[in-house]
Amino acid sequence: MSLDVARSIAVSSLMATQVQISVASANIANADTTGYTVKSATQAALVSGGVGTGTTITAITSNVDKLLMKSLVSATSELGSASTNSDYLDRLQALYGSTNTGKDSTGTSLANTLAALETAISSLSATTSSAALQANTVSALDDVASQLRDTSSGIQTLRSNADTEISTDVSDVNTQLKAIASLNIQIKQAAATGQSTGDLEDQRNTALQNVASKMNVNYYISSSGDMQVFTSSGQALVDSTAHTLSFTAASSVTAASTYTAGATSGLSGISVNGVDVTSSITSGDIGALITLRDSTLPAAQAQLDQLANTLTAGLNAVSNSGTSVPPPATLTGTTAVTSSTALSATGTVRIAAADSTGKLVSYGDIALSTISTVGDLVTAINGISGLSASIDSSGHLVVATTSSSNGVSINEMTSAVGSPAVGLSDYLGLNDLVTGTGASNIAVRSDILNNSGLLQVATLDSSATLTAGKQVLSAGSTTVVNALYAALTDKTSFSATGGLGASTGSFADYAANIVSNVASKAAAATTTETAKQTTLSTFSSAMSSQSGVNLDEETAAISTLQNQYSAASQLIQSINAMFTALMTAIQST
């Protein structure tokens, strides 16, 4: 071997070793860098005329298992979804209060609040004329209505938060999609000039995992080195460029707010290039938020609404059969009507004017078979001495006394209106105890809330005939109060709603079922999150073992490379010395 070839081999070895030391040092320095994978220098022999002339570094590469990477991306999406779902269900569970009871504490759940109302009504039944017990009952009912409203408001706040988080996550995804598109260009440029692409590929994989934490995606690496990213439905997110997501956060979210694919109003969906891809986002943070906003939380609202509406109907059916003592000067219905609204009714209803002590002033029994419309009913009531009727500007029937010293009382008698049949007062909502159309606005009727003396605790005498001056209202009767207690505690049928099966029981029982249902979902979500964390940890560990930095191995490699570097340096020095000796010998001859 000539000294020229020997020196070429030694110099190339020195240079190759220097690159390898640099790569190993970079591995050690980036051992804790998120997404970094171990790099290695690929070495090849230099050959000239069939003779080895040294070595060279042809590339600096990283070895990432493609199948393992896909599993890691999928697991990242699933954990993102599980974590978000668990977090929101924990917050939903907190809204329902605690059912725990102890020596010095009572539960705060709806079931407990309803049980407190049962106790208040039970106490009132012993002395129905007690102003203090009437006030306690109205206060307990207000507590139930307030808790239903607050819980409903909390659910809508969670939906609004989810909607806002979707907007934030969409922005984050768009940033990462643009980063992937930019890195695609940089990787191709580096590869074209023979530069290392490993670090750029690590950055691109990290950006992909960031996208996956927000939404499930499919991807592959093209023959040109581009990373192509798609939704599960095949809509391109990154090809030759980034195709960003579009989403508009709602200014407000209420129980009536819904998302409908393709609709121009309501809650926003997520689109790409004008194509709605909401339904294809099933995991990741965004996938969970969409499910929570559009399914899970509305289901919880539906359960609350059923509780509120069934409670309202049950209590109002009783309150409309009774009256307060003294009776109110005016009764205003809650059902919207016009004078031409048809009344399909049978039986008889009694409407009377009584003084503040409950003595009769005047009355009239109306045979509903002769009444065809609400206008006919107004005419009939106006025909009763001391009473007047009209339809107000809001479309509600108003029955009032013509003397401010008297009040209006109704006994539904045998009246039956509509299908299923209810009493006339109940049908028109003339003496409702509770108002509202759902959990979001359920409330104790405002005048009763302000004056608990208007609580319906008596009934209008149903004797065949009445005489003016006769006591026709008795606050000592337990009929209405007992009926209120029965409405709360007797078995009521609740239909399957919001994932909660059909059941029969008291209102407190149904409220307990709601709380239990949410608690079960929250517990299951926590278990799922733990399982997904374990899965991701397993894949992350496997990825680290396969392509992560092993500090011991890299440190040992540097030690070996330093020895190689020293040996190559000494070889060059020896070759130089031989060159010098050879030149001296030639010059001396």
Coordinates of C-alpha atoms in Angstrom, one line a residue:
M1 CA 0.0 0.0 0.0
S2 CA 1.4 3.4 -0.9
L3 CA 1.8 6.1 1.7
D4 CA -0.6 8.3 -0.3
V5 CA -3.4 5.7 0.1
A6 CA -2.5 5.1 3.7
R7 CA -2.8 8.8 4.5
S8 CA -6.1 9.0 2.6
I9 CA -7.5 6.2 4.7
A10 CA -6.3 7.8 7.9
V11 CA -7.7 11.2 7.1
S12 CA -11.1 9.9 6.0
S13 CA -11.2 7.8 9.2
L14 CA -10.4 10.9 11.2
M15 CA -13.2 12.9 9.5
A16 CA -15.7 10.1 9.7
T17 CA -15.0 9.6 13.4
Q18 CA -15.4 13.3 14.0
V19 CA -18.9 13.2 12.5
Q20 CA -19.8 10.2 14.5
I21 CA -18.6 11.9 17.7
S22 CA -20.7 14.9 16.8
V23 CA -23.8 12.7 16.2
A24 CA -23.4 10.8 19.5
S25 CA -22.9 14.1 21.4
A26 CA -26.1 15.5 19.8
N27 CA -27.9 12.3 20.9
I28 CA -26.8 12.8 24.5
A29 CA -27.7 16.5 24.4
N30 CA -31.2 15.9 23.1
A31 CA -32.0 12.8 25.2
D32 CA -34.7 14.7 27.0
T33 CA -36.0 16.6 24.0
T34 CA -39.6 15.6 23.2
G35 CA -39.9 13.7 20.0
Y36 CA -36.2 13.3 19.5
T37 CA -35.0 10.0 18.1
V38 CA -31.5 8.6 18.2
K39 CA -29.4 9.4 15.1
S40 CA -26.7 7.3 13.6
A41 CA -24.1 8.0 11.0
T42 CA -24.1 5.6 8.0
Q43 CA -20.6 4.8 7.0
A44 CA -19.4 3.5 3.6
A45 CA -16.1 2.5 2.1
L46 CA -14.3 4.6 -0.5
V47 CA -12.9 2.6 -3.4
S48 CA -10.6 3.8 -6.2
G49 CA -9.5 1.5 -9.0
G50 CA -10.6 -1.5 -7.0
V51 CA -8.5 -0.4 -4.1
G52 CA -9.9 0.8 -0.8
T53 CA -9.0 4.4 -0.1
G54 CA -10.8 5.2 3.1
T55 CA -14.3 5.7 4.5
T56 CA -17.0 8.3 4.3
I57 CA -20.3 9.2 6.1
T58 CA -23.1 8.9 3.5
A59 CA -26.0 9.9 5.7
I60 CA -27.2 10.7 9.3
T61 CA -30.4 8.8 9.8
S62 CA -32.9 7.9 12.5
N63 CA -34.7 4.5 12.7
V64 CA -38.4 4.9 13.6
D65 CA -40.6 1.8 13.4
K66 CA -43.5 2.9 11.1
L67 CA -46.1 0.5 12.6
L68 CA -45.1 1.5 16.1
M69 CA -45.4 5.2 15.2
K70 CA -48.9 4.7 13.8
S71 CA -49.9 2.9 17.0
L72 CA -48.5 5.8 19.1
V73 CA -50.4 8.3 17.0
S74 CA -53.6 6.4 17.5
A75 CA -53.1 6.0 21.2
T76 CA -52.4 9.7 21.5
S77 CA -55.8 10.4 20.0
E78 CA -57.6 8.0 22.3
L79 CA -56.0 9.4 25.4
G80 CA -56.8 12.9 24.4
S81 CA -60.4 11.9 24.1
A82 CA -60.5 9.9 27.3
S83 CA -58.8 12.7 29.4
T84 CA -61.2 15.4 28.2
N85 CA -64.3 13.2 28.7
S86 CA -63.2 12.3 32.2
D87 CA -62.5 15.9 33.1
Y88 CA -65.9 17.1 31.9
L89 CA -67.9 14.3 33.5
D90 CA -66.2 15.0 36.8
R91 CA -67.3 18.6 36.5
L92 CA -70.8 17.5 35.5
Q93 CA -71.0 15.2 38.6
A94 CA -70.0 18.1 40.8
L95 CA -73.0 20.1 39.5
Y96 CA -75.4 17.5 40.9
G97 CA -74.2 17.9 44.5
S98 CA -73.2 15.3 47.0
T99 CA -75.5 12.5 48.2
N100 CA -73.2 11.8 51.2
T101 CA -74.7 12.3 54.6
G102 CA -72.9 12.2 57.9
K103 CA -73.3 13.0 61.5
D104 CA -72.8 16.8 61.0
S105 CA -73.7 17.2 57.3
T106 CA -76.5 16.5 54.8
G107 CA -76.4 15.8 51.2
T108 CA -76.6 18.6 48.7
S109 CA -77.9 16.6 45.7
L110 CA -81.3 17.2 44.0
A111 CA -82.6 14.0 45.7
N112 CA -81.7 15.6 49.1
T113 CA -83.4 18.9 48.2
L114 CA -86.5 17.1 47.1
A115 CA -86.5 15.0 50.3
A116 CA -86.4 18.3 52.2
L117 CA -89.5 19.5 50.3
E118 CA -91.3 16.3 51.2
T119 CA -90.5 17.0 54.8
A120 CA -91.8 20.6 54.6
I121 CA -95.1 19.5 53.0
S122 CA -95.5 16.7 55.5
S123 CA -95.1 19.2 58.3
L124 CA -97.6 21.6 56.7
S125 CA -100.2 18.9 56.5
A126 CA -100.4 18.9 60.3
T127 CA -101.4 22.6 60.4
T128 CA -102.2 23.8 56.9
S129 CA -103.2 27.3 58.1
S130 CA -99.8 27.9 59.6
A131 CA -98.2 30.9 57.9
A132 CA -94.7 29.8 59.0
L133 CA -95.2 26.3 57.7
Q134 CA -96.6 27.7 54.4
A135 CA -93.5 29.9 54.1
N136 CA -91.2 26.9 54.8
T137 CA -92.9 24.9 52.1
V138 CA -92.6 27.6 49.5
S139 CA -89.0 28.1 50.5
A140 CA -88.2 24.4 50.1
L141 CA -89.9 24.3 46.7
D142 CA -87.9 27.4 45.7
D143 CA -84.8 25.5 46.7
V144 CA -85.7 22.7 44.4
A145 CA -86.5 25.0 41.5
S146 CA -83.3 27.1 42.1
Q147 CA -81.1 23.9 42.1
L148 CA -82.7 22.7 38.9
R149 CA -82.0 26.1 37.3
D150 CA -78.5 26.3 38.6
T151 CA -77.7 22.7 37.5
S152 CA -79.2 23.4 34.0
S153 CA -77.1 26.6 33.8
G154 CA -74.0 24.7 34.8
I155 CA -74.6 22.1 32.1
Q156 CA -75.0 24.9 29.5
T157 CA -71.8 26.5 30.8
L158 CA -70.0 23.2 30.3
R159 CA -71.4 23.1 26.7
S160 CA -70.2 26.7 26.1
N161 CA -66.8 25.8 27.5
A162 CA -66.6 22.8 25.2
D163 CA -67.5 25.0 22.3
T164 CA -64.8 27.5 23.2
E165 CA -62.2 24.7 23.6
I166 CA -63.1 23.3 20.2
S167 CA -62.3 26.7 18.8
T168 CA -58.9 26.9 20.6
D169 CA -58.0 23.3 19.6
V170 CA -58.9 24.0 16.0
S171 CA -56.5 26.9 16.0
D172 CA -53.8 24.7 17.5
V173 CA -54.4 22.0 14.9
N174 CA -54.2 24.5 12.1
T175 CA -50.8 25.7 13.4
Q176 CA -49.5 22.1 13.5
L177 CA -50.8 21.3 10.0
K178 CA -49.0 24.4 8.6
A179 CA -45.9 23.2 10.5
I180 CA -46.1 19.8 8.8
A181 CA -46.5 21.3 5.4
S182 CA -43.5 23.6 6.0
L183 CA -41.4 20.7 7.3
N184 CA -42.3 18.6 4.2
I185 CA -40.7 21.3 2.1
Q186 CA -37.6 21.6 4.3
I187 CA -37.1 17.8 4.4
K188 CA -37.2 17.5 0.6
Q189 CA -34.8 20.4 0.2
A190 CA -32.4 18.9 2.7
A191 CA -32.6 15.5 1.1
A192 CA -31.9 17.0 -2.4
T193 CA -28.7 18.6 -1.1
G194 CA -27.5 15.5 0.7
Q195 CA -28.1 17.0 4.2
S196 CA -29.5 15.1 7.2
T197 CA -33.3 15.1 7.5
G198 CA -33.5 13.2 10.8
D199 CA -34.1 16.2 13.1
L200 CA -36.7 17.7 10.7
E201 CA -38.5 14.4 10.6
D202 CA -38.6 14.3 14.4
Q203 CA -40.1 17.8 14.4
R204 CA -42.7 16.6 11.8
N205 CA -43.6 13.5 13.9
T206 CA -44.0 15.7 16.9
A207 CA -46.3 18.0 15.0
L208 CA -48.3 15.0 13.9
Q209 CA -48.7 13.7 17.4
N210 CA -49.8 17.2 18.5
V211 CA -52.5 17.0 15.8
A212 CA -53.5 13.5 16.9
S213 CA -53.9 14.6 20.5
K214 CA -56.7 16.9 19.2
M215 CA -58.3 14.7 16.6
N216 CA -58.0 11.3 15.0
V217 CA -56.2 11.4 11.6
N218 CA -54.7 9.0 9.1
Y219 CA -51.3 9.6 7.4
Y220 CA -48.6 8.1 5.3
I221 CA -45.2 9.1 3.9
S222 CA -45.1 9.4 0.1
S223 CA -42.3 8.3 -2.1
S224 CA -41.1 11.9 -2.3
G225 CA -40.8 12.1 1.5
D226 CA -44.0 14.2 2.0
M227 CA -46.2 13.4 5.0
Q228 CA -49.8 13.2 3.8
V229 CA -52.4 13.7 6.5
F230 CA -56.2 13.0 6.2
T231 CA -59.3 12.9 8.3
S232 CA -60.8 9.5 8.9
S233 CA -63.3 10.2 6.1
G234 CA -60.4 10.9 3.6
Q235 CA -60.5 14.7 3.6
A236 CA -57.0 16.0 3.0
L237 CA -55.5 18.0 5.8
V238 CA -51.9 18.1 4.4
D239 CA -50.9 17.2 0.9
S240 CA -48.9 19.6 -1.2
T241 CA -50.1 22.3 1.2
A242 CA -52.0 22.6 4.5
H243 CA -55.8 22.5 4.4
T244 CA -56.9 24.2 7.7
L245 CA -60.0 23.5 9.7
S246 CA -62.8 26.1 10.0
F247 CA -64.9 26.6 13.1
T248 CA -67.0 29.4 14.6
A249 CA -67.4 29.5 18.3
A250 CA -70.9 30.4 19.6
S251 CA -71.4 33.7 21.3
S252 CA -73.7 31.9 23.8
V253 CA -75.0 28.4 24.4
T254 CA -78.4 27.6 25.8
A255 CA -80.5 24.4 26.2
A256 CA -82.0 25.1 22.8
S257 CA -78.6 25.4 21.1
T258 CA -78.0 22.4 18.8
Y259 CA -75.6 21.4 16.0
T260 CA -77.1 20.1 12.8
A261 CA -74.8 19.0 9.9
G262 CA -75.2 21.3 7.0
A263 CA -77.3 23.9 8.9
T264 CA -76.5 27.6 8.6
S265 CA -77.7 28.3 12.1
G266 CA -77.1 26.8 15.5
L267 CA -73.8 25.5 16.9
S268 CA -70.9 25.3 14.4
G269 CA -69.5 22.2 12.9
I270 CA -65.9 21.7 11.7
S271 CA -65.2 22.0 8.0
V272 CA -62.3 21.6 5.6
N273 CA -62.4 23.4 2.3
G274 CA -66.2 23.8 2.8
V275 CA -66.8 20.1 3.6
D276 CA -68.3 19.3 7.0
V277 CA -66.0 16.8 8.7
T278 CA -67.5 17.0 12.2
S279 CA -68.8 13.4 12.2
S280 CA -65.4 12.0 11.2
I281 CA -63.7 13.5 14.3
T282 CA -64.4 10.8 16.8
S283 CA -61.4 10.9 19.2
G284 CA -58.8 13.3 20.4
D285 CA -59.6 16.3 22.5
I286 CA -61.9 17.8 19.8
G287 CA -63.7 14.5 19.3
A288 CA -64.6 14.3 23.0
L289 CA -65.6 17.9 23.1
I290 CA -68.0 17.5 20.1
T291 CA -69.6 14.5 21.8
L292 CA -69.9 16.3 25.1
R293 CA -71.3 19.4 23.5
D294 CA -73.8 17.7 21.2
S295 CA -74.6 14.4 23.0
T296 CA -73.5 13.8 26.5
L297 CA -74.4 17.2 28.1
P298 CA -77.7 17.6 26.1
A299 CA -78.6 14.1 27.4
A300 CA -78.0 15.3 31.0
Q301 CA -80.1 18.4 30.2
A302 CA -82.9 16.1 28.9
Q303 CA -83.0 14.1 32.2
L304 CA -83.2 17.4 34.2
D305 CA -85.9 18.7 31.9
Q306 CA -88.0 15.5 32.4
L307 CA -87.6 15.8 36.1
A308 CA -88.6 19.5 36.0
N309 CA -91.5 19.2 33.6
T310 CA -92.9 16.1 35.3
L311 CA -92.6 17.8 38.7
T312 CA -94.2 21.0 37.3
A313 CA -97.1 19.0 35.9
G314 CA -97.7 17.0 39.0
L315 CA -97.7 19.9 41.4
N316 CA -99.8 22.1 39.1
A317 CA -102.4 19.5 38.7
V318 CA -102.8 19.6 42.5
S319 CA -102.5 23.4 42.9
N320 CA -105.2 24.0 40.3
S321 CA -107.6 21.9 42.3
G322 CA -107.1 24.2 45.3
T323 CA -107.0 27.8 46.4
S324 CA -105.4 30.0 49.0
V325 CA -107.1 31.7 51.9
P326 CA -107.6 34.5 51.4
P327 CA -108.1 33.9 47.7
P328 CA -106.1 35.9 45.1
A329 CA -107.9 38.9 43.4
T330 CA -106.8 37.7 40.0
L331 CA -105.9 34.4 38.4
T332 CA -103.9 34.5 35.1
G333 CA -103.4 31.4 33.0
T334 CA -100.1 30.2 31.5
T335 CA -101.6 28.5 28.4
A336 CA -101.5 30.7 25.3
V337 CA -105.0 31.0 23.8
T338 CA -107.2 33.3 21.7
S339 CA -110.9 33.8 21.8
S340 CA -111.2 31.3 18.9
T341 CA -109.2 28.5 20.6
A342 CA -111.3 25.4 20.7
L343 CA -112.2 23.8 24.0
S344 CA -112.9 20.1 23.8
A345 CA -114.3 19.8 27.3
T346 CA -116.9 17.9 29.3
G347 CA -118.2 18.1 32.9
T348 CA -118.7 21.1 35.2
V349 CA -116.4 23.7 36.6
R350 CA -117.2 26.0 39.6
I351 CA -115.8 29.5 39.8
A352 CA -116.6 31.7 42.8
A353 CA -115.9 35.1 44.3
A354 CA -115.1 34.9 48.1
D355 CA -114.1 37.4 50.7
S356 CA -110.8 37.4 52.6
T357 CA -112.2 35.1 55.2
G358 CA -113.3 32.5 52.7
K359 CA -117.0 33.3 52.7
L360 CA -119.0 33.1 49.5
V361 CA -119.9 36.3 47.6
S362 CA -121.1 34.7 44.4
Y363 CA -120.4 31.7 42.2
G364 CA -121.4 30.0 39.0
D365 CA -121.2 26.4 37.7
I366 CA -120.4 26.2 34.0
A367 CA -121.4 23.2 32.0
L368 CA -118.5 22.8 29.7
S369 CA -120.5 20.8 27.1
T370 CA -122.0 24.2 26.2
I371 CA -118.6 25.7 25.7
S372 CA -116.9 25.4 22.3
T373 CA -114.1 28.1 22.5
V374 CA -112.2 30.1 25.0
G375 CA -114.3 33.0 23.9
D376 CA -117.4 31.2 25.0
L377 CA -115.7 30.5 28.4
V378 CA -114.9 34.2 28.8
T379 CA -118.5 35.1 28.1
A380 CA -119.8 32.5 30.6
I381 CA -117.4 33.8 33.3
N382 CA -118.5 37.4 32.7
G383 CA -122.0 36.2 33.3
I384 CA -121.2 35.3 36.9
S385 CA -121.9 38.2 39.3
G386 CA -118.7 39.7 40.9
L387 CA -116.4 38.1 38.3
S388 CA -114.8 39.2 35.0
A389 CA -112.8 37.4 32.4
S390 CA -110.6 38.5 29.4
I391 CA -107.6 37.5 27.3
D392 CA -104.6 39.6 28.0
S393 CA -102.1 40.9 25.4
S394 CA -99.9 37.8 26.0
G395 CA -102.8 35.5 25.1
H396 CA -103.5 34.3 28.6
L397 CA -107.0 34.0 30.2
V398 CA -107.4 36.3 33.1
V399 CA -110.2 35.8 35.7
A400 CA -110.6 38.6 38.3
T401 CA -113.1 39.9 40.8
T402 CA -114.9 43.1 40.3
S403 CA -114.3 44.1 43.9
S404 CA -110.8 44.5 45.3
S405 CA -111.9 43.2 48.7
N406 CA -112.8 39.8 47.2
G407 CA -110.8 37.0 45.5
V408 CA -111.3 34.3 42.9
S409 CA -111.5 30.5 43.7
I410 CA -112.0 27.6 41.3
N411 CA -113.1 24.0 41.9
E412 CA -112.5 21.9 38.8
M413 CA -115.4 19.6 39.9
T414 CA -115.9 17.1 37.0
S415 CA -114.3 19.2 34.3
A416 CA -112.1 17.3 31.7
V417 CA -110.3 19.1 28.9
G418 CA -108.1 17.8 26.2
S419 CA -106.4 14.4 25.8
P420 CA -105.2 13.2 28.2
A421 CA -108.0 14.9 30.1
V422 CA -107.2 17.4 32.9
G423 CA -109.2 19.8 34.9
L424 CA -110.1 23.2 33.3
S425 CA -108.0 25.3 35.6
D426 CA -105.0 22.9 35.1
Y427 CA -105.5 23.0 31.3
L428 CA -105.4 26.8 31.3
G429 CA -102.8 27.1 34.1
L430 CA -105.0 29.5 36.0
N431 CA -103.7 28.5 39.5
D432 CA -100.2 27.0 38.8
L433 CA -97.8 26.7 41.7
V434 CA -94.8 26.3 39.4
T435 CA -94.0 27.9 36.1
G436 CA -91.5 27.2 33.4
T437 CA -90.9 25.0 30.4
G438 CA -87.9 23.0 31.6
A439 CA -85.1 22.9 34.2
S440 CA -83.6 26.1 32.8
N441 CA -86.5 28.3 33.8
I442 CA -88.6 26.3 36.4
A443 CA -89.7 28.6 39.2
V444 CA -92.2 29.1 42.0
R445 CA -95.0 31.3 40.7
S446 CA -93.7 34.8 41.4
D447 CA -96.6 36.1 43.5
I448 CA -96.6 32.9 45.7
L449 CA -92.8 33.3 46.1
N450 CA -93.3 36.8 47.3
N451 CA -96.3 36.0 49.4
S452 CA -96.5 32.4 50.7
G453 CA -100.0 33.1 52.0
L454 CA -101.1 32.5 48.4
L455 CA -100.1 28.9 48.6
Q456 CA -103.0 26.7 47.6
V457 CA -103.9 24.9 50.9
A458 CA -107.7 24.9 50.7
T459 CA -110.5 23.9 48.3
L460 CA -113.7 25.6 47.2
D461 CA -116.8 23.9 48.6
S462 CA -118.2 21.4 46.0
S463 CA -121.7 21.1 47.6
A464 CA -124.5 21.0 45.1
T465 CA -125.6 24.5 46.0
L466 CA -123.9 27.3 47.8
T467 CA -125.4 30.3 49.7
A468 CA -123.8 33.7 49.8
G469 CA -122.1 34.4 53.2
K470 CA -121.4 30.7 53.7
Q471 CA -117.9 29.6 54.6
V472 CA -116.8 27.9 51.3
L473 CA -113.0 28.0 51.8
S474 CA -111.3 26.2 54.7
A475 CA -107.6 26.5 55.3
G476 CA -107.8 23.7 57.8
S477 CA -108.5 21.1 55.2
T478 CA -105.6 18.7 54.4
T479 CA -106.9 17.6 51.0
V480 CA -104.7 19.7 48.9
V481 CA -101.6 19.5 51.0
N482 CA -101.9 15.7 51.2
A483 CA -102.3 15.6 47.4
L484 CA -99.1 17.7 47.1
Y485 CA -97.3 15.2 49.3
A486 CA -98.6 12.3 47.3
A487 CA -97.6 13.9 44.0
L488 CA -94.1 14.1 45.3
T489 CA -93.8 10.6 46.9
D490 CA -96.2 8.3 45.0
K491 CA -94.9 6.3 42.1
T492 CA -94.5 8.4 39.0
S493 CA -93.6 7.0 35.6
F494 CA -90.5 8.5 33.9
S495 CA -89.7 7.6 30.3
A496 CA -86.2 6.6 29.1
T497 CA -84.3 9.8 28.5
G498 CA -80.7 10.8 27.9
G499 CA -79.4 7.3 28.3
L500 CA -81.3 6.7 31.5
G501 CA -83.8 3.9 31.3
A502 CA -87.5 4.2 32.0
S503 CA -88.4 4.0 35.7
T504 CA -91.2 4.3 38.2
G505 CA -90.7 6.0 41.6
S506 CA -90.9 9.2 43.5
F507 CA -89.3 12.4 42.3
A508 CA -86.5 12.0 44.8
D509 CA -85.9 8.5 43.5
Y510 CA -85.6 9.8 39.9
A511 CA -83.3 12.6 41.0
A512 CA -81.1 9.9 42.8
N513 CA -81.1 7.9 39.6
I514 CA -79.9 10.9 37.6
V515 CA -77.1 11.5 40.1
S516 CA -76.2 7.9 40.2
N517 CA -76.2 7.7 36.3
V518 CA -73.7 10.6 36.1
A519 CA -71.5 9.2 38.9
S520 CA -71.4 5.9 37.0
K521 CA -70.4 7.6 33.8
A522 CA -67.7 9.7 35.6
A523 CA -66.3 6.5 37.2
A524 CA -66.2 4.7 33.9
A525 CA -64.5 7.7 32.2
T526 CA -61.8 7.7 34.8
T527 CA -61.2 4.0 34.3
T528 CA -61.1 4.4 30.6
E529 CA -58.6 7.3 30.9
T530 CA -56.3 5.2 33.1
A531 CA -56.4 2.4 30.6
K532 CA -55.6 4.8 27.7
Q533 CA -52.7 6.3 29.7
T534 CA -51.3 2.8 30.2
T535 CA -51.7 2.0 26.5
L536 CA -49.9 5.2 25.5
S537 CA -47.2 4.7 28.0
T538 CA -46.6 1.2 26.7
F539 CA -46.2 2.4 23.1
S540 CA -44.1 5.4 24.2
S541 CA -41.8 3.0 26.1
A542 CA -41.6 0.7 23.1
M543 CA -40.8 3.7 20.9
S544 CA -38.2 4.9 23.3
S545 CA -36.5 1.5 23.4
Q546 CA -36.6 1.2 19.7
S547 CA -35.5 4.8 18.7
G548 CA -34.9 6.7 21.9
V549 CA -31.5 7.7 23.2
N550 CA -29.7 5.3 25.5
L551 CA -27.3 7.5 27.4
D552 CA -25.1 4.5 28.5
E553 CA -24.7 3.3 24.9
E554 CA -24.0 6.8 23.5
T555 CA -21.4 7.6 26.2
A556 CA -19.7 4.3 25.6
A557 CA -19.8 5.0 21.8
I558 CA -18.1 8.4 22.3
S559 CA -15.4 6.8 24.4
T560 CA -14.7 4.2 21.6
L561 CA -14.9 6.9 18.9
Q562 CA -12.4 9.1 20.8
N563 CA -10.0 6.2 20.9
Q564 CA -10.5 5.7 17.1
Y565 CA -10.0 9.4 16.6
S566 CA -6.7 9.3 18.6
A567 CA -5.6 6.2 16.6
A568 CA -6.3 7.9 13.3
S569 CA -4.4 11.0 14.4
Q570 CA -1.4 8.9 15.5
L571 CA -1.5 7.0 12.1
I572 CA -1.4 10.3 10.3
Q573 CA 1.5 11.5 12.4
S574 CA 3.3 8.2 11.6
I575 CA 2.6 8.5 7.9
N576 CA 3.8 12.1 7.9
A577 CA 7.0 11.0 9.7
M578 CA 7.5 8.2 7.0
F579 CA 7.0 10.8 4.3
T580 CA 9.6 13.1 5.9
A581 CA 12.1 10.2 6.2
L582 CA 11.5 9.1 2.7
M583 CA 12.0 12.7 1.3
T584 CA 15.2 13.0 3.4
A585 CA 16.6 9.8 2.0
I586 CA 15.8 10.8 -1.5
Q587 CA 17.4 14.2 -1.1
S588 CA 20.6 12.6 0.4
T589 CA 21.2 10.3 -2.6

